Short mmCIF file of C-alpha atoms and ligand atoms in Angstrom, two decimals:
data_model
loop_
_atom_site.label_atom_id
_atom_site.label_comp_id
_atom_site.label_asym_id
_atom_site.label_seq_id
_atom_site.Cartn_x
_atom_site.Cartn_y
_atom_site.Cartn_z
CA MET A 8 111.48 77.85 147.15
CA LYS A 9 109.70 81.16 147.54
CA LEU A 10 106.03 81.24 146.69
CA SER A 11 106.64 83.67 143.83
CA LYS A 12 109.22 81.28 142.34
CA ILE A 13 106.78 78.37 142.57
CA LEU A 14 104.10 80.46 140.94
CA THR A 15 106.46 81.38 138.11
CA LEU A 16 107.32 77.73 137.62
CA VAL A 17 103.68 76.67 137.60
CA LEU A 18 102.90 79.42 135.14
CA ALA A 19 105.77 78.38 132.86
CA LEU A 20 104.60 74.77 132.95
CA ALA A 21 101.03 75.79 132.23
CA MET A 22 102.16 77.90 129.28
CA THR A 23 104.22 75.05 127.85
CA ALA A 24 101.25 72.72 128.19
CA ALA A 25 99.01 75.27 126.53
CA MET A 26 101.50 75.60 123.66
CA PHE A 27 101.49 71.86 123.05
CA ALA A 28 97.72 71.73 123.26
CA GLY A 29 97.62 74.63 120.82
CA CYS A 30 99.77 72.72 118.34
CA ALA A 31 97.80 69.50 118.59
CA GLY A 32 94.32 71.00 118.40
CA GLY A 33 95.32 74.19 116.64
CA ASP A 34 93.71 73.50 113.29
CA ASP A 35 90.13 73.26 114.48
CA LYS A 36 90.50 76.52 116.38
CA VAL A 37 90.85 78.45 113.16
CA LEU A 38 87.77 79.69 111.32
CA THR A 39 88.67 80.13 107.66
CA MET A 40 86.68 82.74 105.80
CA ALA A 41 86.62 83.63 102.13
CA THR A 42 85.56 87.08 101.04
CA ASN A 43 85.84 89.45 98.10
CA ALA A 44 87.11 92.75 99.45
CA GLU A 45 85.64 94.78 96.60
CA PHE A 46 82.37 95.57 98.29
CA PRO A 47 82.56 98.68 100.47
CA PRO A 48 81.48 99.17 103.21
CA PHE A 49 80.99 95.43 103.86
CA GLU A 50 84.50 94.41 102.83
CA PHE A 51 87.22 96.45 101.23
CA LEU A 52 90.96 96.98 101.35
CA GLU A 53 92.53 99.66 103.45
CA GLY A 54 96.11 99.39 102.25
CA GLU A 55 96.85 95.69 102.70
CA GLU A 56 94.23 95.20 105.36
CA ILE A 57 90.79 93.72 104.72
CA VAL A 58 88.25 95.79 106.65
CA GLY A 59 84.50 96.45 106.71
CA ALA A 60 81.25 95.60 108.45
CA ASP A 61 81.36 91.92 107.45
CA VAL A 62 84.93 91.68 108.70
CA ASP A 63 84.05 93.21 112.08
CA MET A 64 81.04 90.92 112.34
CA ALA A 65 83.08 87.84 111.43
CA LYS A 66 85.73 88.77 114.00
CA ALA A 67 83.08 89.16 116.69
CA LEU A 68 81.56 85.80 115.67
CA ALA A 69 84.91 84.01 115.74
CA GLU A 70 85.59 85.46 119.17
CA LYS A 71 82.24 84.13 120.42
CA LEU A 72 83.12 80.70 119.01
CA GLY A 73 86.56 80.84 120.61
CA MET A 74 88.21 80.60 117.21
CA THR A 75 90.82 82.59 115.31
CA LEU A 76 89.57 84.14 112.10
CA GLU A 77 91.68 83.66 108.98
CA ILE A 78 90.48 85.71 106.00
CA THR A 79 91.28 85.03 102.34
CA ASN A 80 90.46 87.65 99.71
CA ILE A 81 89.40 86.14 96.37
CA ASP A 82 86.94 86.71 93.50
CA PHE A 83 83.29 86.71 94.56
CA ASP A 84 82.34 83.58 92.60
CA ALA A 85 85.40 81.80 93.99
CA ALA A 86 84.35 82.76 97.53
CA LEU A 87 80.94 81.15 96.94
CA THR A 88 82.49 78.00 95.45
CA GLY A 89 85.08 77.91 98.23
CA ALA A 90 82.34 77.84 100.86
CA SER A 91 80.23 75.27 99.01
CA THR A 92 83.14 72.85 98.60
CA GLY A 93 84.32 73.37 102.18
CA LYS A 94 87.67 74.79 101.11
CA TYR A 95 86.78 77.59 103.54
CA ASP A 96 84.60 77.15 106.62
CA VAL A 97 82.55 80.19 105.69
CA ALA A 98 82.15 82.83 103.04
CA VAL A 99 81.17 86.24 104.37
CA ALA A 100 80.81 88.70 101.53
CA GLY A 101 77.44 90.43 101.61
CA ILE A 102 76.15 87.19 100.14
CA THR A 103 72.48 87.10 99.31
CA ALA A 104 70.89 83.89 100.54
CA ASN A 105 68.49 82.69 97.86
CA ASP A 106 66.93 79.41 96.73
CA ASP A 107 69.29 79.03 93.81
CA ARG A 108 72.33 79.11 96.08
CA ARG A 109 70.66 76.98 98.75
CA LYS A 110 70.89 74.09 96.29
CA ASN A 111 74.69 74.13 96.67
CA MET A 112 75.36 75.53 100.12
CA ASP A 113 73.89 76.21 103.52
CA PHE A 114 73.30 79.62 105.04
CA SER A 115 73.19 81.07 108.52
CA ASN A 116 70.24 83.19 109.55
CA ASP A 117 70.02 86.53 107.75
CA TYR A 118 72.00 89.42 109.20
CA TYR A 119 71.26 92.27 106.79
CA THR A 120 68.55 93.36 104.36
CA ALA A 121 69.59 94.84 101.04
CA SER A 122 68.36 95.50 97.51
CA GLN A 123 69.74 96.03 94.05
CA ALA A 124 70.15 99.69 93.16
CA ILE A 125 70.85 101.62 89.95
CA ILE A 126 73.77 104.02 89.50
CA VAL A 127 73.70 106.45 86.58
CA MET A 128 75.58 109.57 85.52
CA ALA A 129 74.22 112.65 87.31
CA ASP A 130 73.01 114.11 84.00
CA SER A 131 71.56 110.83 82.70
CA GLU A 132 68.15 110.61 81.08
CA ILE A 133 67.59 107.44 83.08
CA LYS A 134 65.42 108.48 86.04
CA THR A 135 63.65 105.23 86.93
CA ALA A 136 64.06 101.49 86.39
CA ALA A 137 61.62 101.70 83.47
CA ASP A 138 64.12 103.92 81.62
CA LEU A 139 66.65 101.06 81.61
CA GLU A 140 64.80 99.48 78.69
CA GLY A 141 67.23 98.93 75.81
CA LYS A 142 70.23 100.20 77.79
CA THR A 143 73.54 98.50 78.51
CA ILE A 144 74.19 97.89 82.18
CA SER A 145 77.32 96.85 84.06
CA CYS A 146 77.44 94.71 87.20
CA GLN A 147 79.71 92.47 89.27
CA GLU A 148 80.21 88.94 87.99
CA GLY A 149 78.45 86.13 89.83
CA THR A 150 76.21 88.40 91.87
CA THR A 151 72.47 88.57 92.30
CA GLY A 152 72.65 91.94 90.50
CA GLU A 153 74.00 90.15 87.43
CA GLN A 154 71.30 87.49 87.78
CA TYR A 155 68.57 90.14 87.96
CA LEU A 156 69.83 91.74 84.75
CA LEU A 157 70.08 88.39 82.96
CA ASP A 158 66.60 87.38 84.10
CA ASN A 159 65.24 90.62 82.72
CA GLU A 160 67.20 90.25 79.49
CA TYR A 161 69.22 93.42 79.61
CA ALA A 162 72.43 93.83 77.64
CA ILE A 163 75.11 93.54 80.31
CA GLN A 164 78.81 93.93 80.93
CA SER A 165 80.08 91.96 83.93
CA PHE A 166 83.22 92.85 85.81
CA LYS A 167 85.27 91.16 88.53
CA THR A 168 84.76 94.19 90.78
CA GLY A 169 82.14 96.84 91.43
CA ALA A 170 84.84 99.50 90.96
CA GLU A 171 85.38 98.32 87.37
CA ALA A 172 81.62 98.25 86.82
CA ILE A 173 81.35 101.92 87.80
CA SER A 174 84.42 102.83 85.72
CA ALA A 175 82.57 101.44 82.72
CA LEU A 176 79.81 103.93 83.52
CA THR A 177 82.02 106.99 83.99
CA THR A 178 83.87 106.19 80.76
CA ALA A 179 80.54 105.94 78.89
CA LYS A 180 80.85 102.25 78.02
CA VAL A 181 77.55 101.49 79.74
CA ASP A 182 74.45 103.51 80.67
CA ALA A 183 73.99 102.29 84.24
CA VAL A 184 75.36 100.03 86.98
CA VAL A 185 73.26 97.61 89.01
CA ILE A 186 74.75 96.65 92.36
CA ASP A 187 73.72 96.24 96.01
CA ASN A 188 72.29 99.48 97.44
CA ALA A 189 74.79 100.29 100.21
CA VAL A 190 77.68 99.47 97.89
CA ALA A 191 76.14 101.61 95.14
CA LYS A 192 76.10 104.51 97.59
CA ALA A 193 79.71 103.94 98.68
CA LEU A 194 81.03 103.54 95.11
CA SER A 195 79.02 106.48 93.80
CA GLU A 196 80.23 108.80 96.59
CA LYS A 197 83.79 108.25 95.37
CA GLN A 198 82.84 109.76 91.99
CA GLU A 199 82.39 113.19 93.60
CA GLY A 200 79.06 114.13 92.11
CA LYS A 201 79.58 112.63 88.65
CA THR A 202 77.18 109.78 89.41
CA ILE A 203 73.98 109.31 91.42
CA VAL A 204 72.09 106.36 92.89
CA LEU A 205 68.42 106.22 91.87
CA ASP A 206 65.94 106.01 94.70
CA GLU A 207 64.42 102.73 93.52
CA ALA A 208 64.96 99.20 94.83
CA LEU A 209 64.93 96.52 92.14
CA THR A 210 64.90 93.57 94.55
CA LYS A 211 64.73 92.69 98.23
CA GLU A 212 67.55 90.42 99.44
CA ASN A 213 68.97 89.15 102.70
CA TYR A 214 72.63 88.67 103.46
CA ALA A 215 73.74 85.53 105.29
CA ILE A 216 76.91 83.57 105.94
CA ALA A 217 77.53 80.66 103.53
CA THR A 218 78.91 77.25 104.48
CA LYS A 219 79.25 73.83 102.92
CA LYS A 220 75.93 71.99 102.57
CA GLY A 221 75.30 69.79 105.61
CA ASN A 222 77.60 71.72 107.95
CA THR A 223 74.70 72.04 110.39
CA GLU A 224 76.88 72.10 113.47
CA LEU A 225 78.74 75.21 112.35
CA VAL A 226 75.57 76.90 111.11
CA GLU A 227 73.92 76.35 114.49
CA LYS A 228 76.93 77.73 116.35
CA ILE A 229 77.00 80.76 114.06
CA ASN A 230 73.26 81.35 114.48
CA THR A 231 73.58 81.27 118.27
CA ALA A 232 76.50 83.68 118.17
CA LEU A 233 74.71 85.95 115.69
CA ALA A 234 71.64 86.10 117.95
CA GLU A 235 73.87 87.06 120.89
CA LEU A 236 75.61 89.77 118.86
CA GLU A 237 72.26 91.11 117.80
CA ALA A 238 70.82 91.03 121.34
CA ASP A 239 73.78 92.79 122.94
CA GLY A 240 73.84 95.54 120.31
CA THR A 241 77.18 94.54 118.75
CA LEU A 242 75.73 94.17 115.27
CA ALA A 243 73.92 97.50 115.45
CA GLU A 244 77.17 99.12 116.57
CA ILE A 245 79.15 97.57 113.70
CA PHE A 246 76.64 98.68 111.07
CA ALA A 247 76.46 102.19 112.59
CA LYS A 248 80.26 102.41 112.38
CA TYR A 249 80.01 101.96 108.60
CA GLU A 250 76.92 104.20 108.33
CA LEU A 251 74.78 101.28 107.25
CA PRO A 252 71.08 101.61 108.05
CA TYR A 253 70.08 98.66 110.18
CA ASP A 254 66.82 97.61 111.80
CA ALA A 255 67.32 94.81 114.25
CA GLU A 256 64.00 92.95 114.13
N1 LIG B 309 74.60 90.48 97.41
C1 LIG B 309 75.12 90.19 96.12
C2 LIG B 309 75.19 88.70 95.88
O1 LIG B 309 75.15 87.94 96.74
C3 LIG B 309 76.49 90.78 95.89
C4 LIG B 309 77.55 90.34 96.83
C5 LIG B 309 78.94 90.73 96.36
N2 LIG B 309 79.87 90.66 97.44
C6 LIG B 309 81.18 90.95 97.35
N3 LIG B 309 81.89 90.90 98.44
N4 LIG B 309 81.69 91.30 96.24
O2 LIG B 309 75.33 88.25 94.79
#
């Protein structure tokens, strides 16, 4: 047999072996991720495709872990529950890591700093957070924005998506929207000048990746990979691509 023939044969055998190995161990090579693609520019739909900064980051993470990323797009509260029950390995959805949620799930290290922001109509009399007194405010269900409004006893209207929350504003059903700052900017820009984002941060929050409580092994792997992606500039590049301000500390 010619050397090239032998090489072809060896290659074919190796590929067959790899296929069988892939079948047997295939399941644990998949990283399942839940998200809610209603949160531009972190996750949103471009046609059928789920894209955004979180998606790029999750893909880079999965690659570092040698796993294939499988994304499921569901409601935000379902994404949180899905991670806490272990239905999905992770939830990546601009999720604020806070003490309340830490009771039910574990989090990776923080990867982004955010705040709650206020969107109003461009001609609104609401100029600062203090002017929200007595107003009706819309938000996304199950979010820290909603929690902030409930804690401060505002009259609220909660929606499944941020887009619906801002529609409630432009159709005069509410006086303001409270949502994460970068998302407020992205949603407001789509209104072509009808709405503005006030220059006032209501909270300070950190985004992290959620997993089932006790899944320390995965959290550690993710933290190592995150640190590498931060050190080699990948994270900064991803956030720059989506025009997200980012200070790598
Ligand atoms: N940071 C906020 C929270 O954790 C909002 C996140 C909403 N994310 C989404 N993909 N819809 O509650």
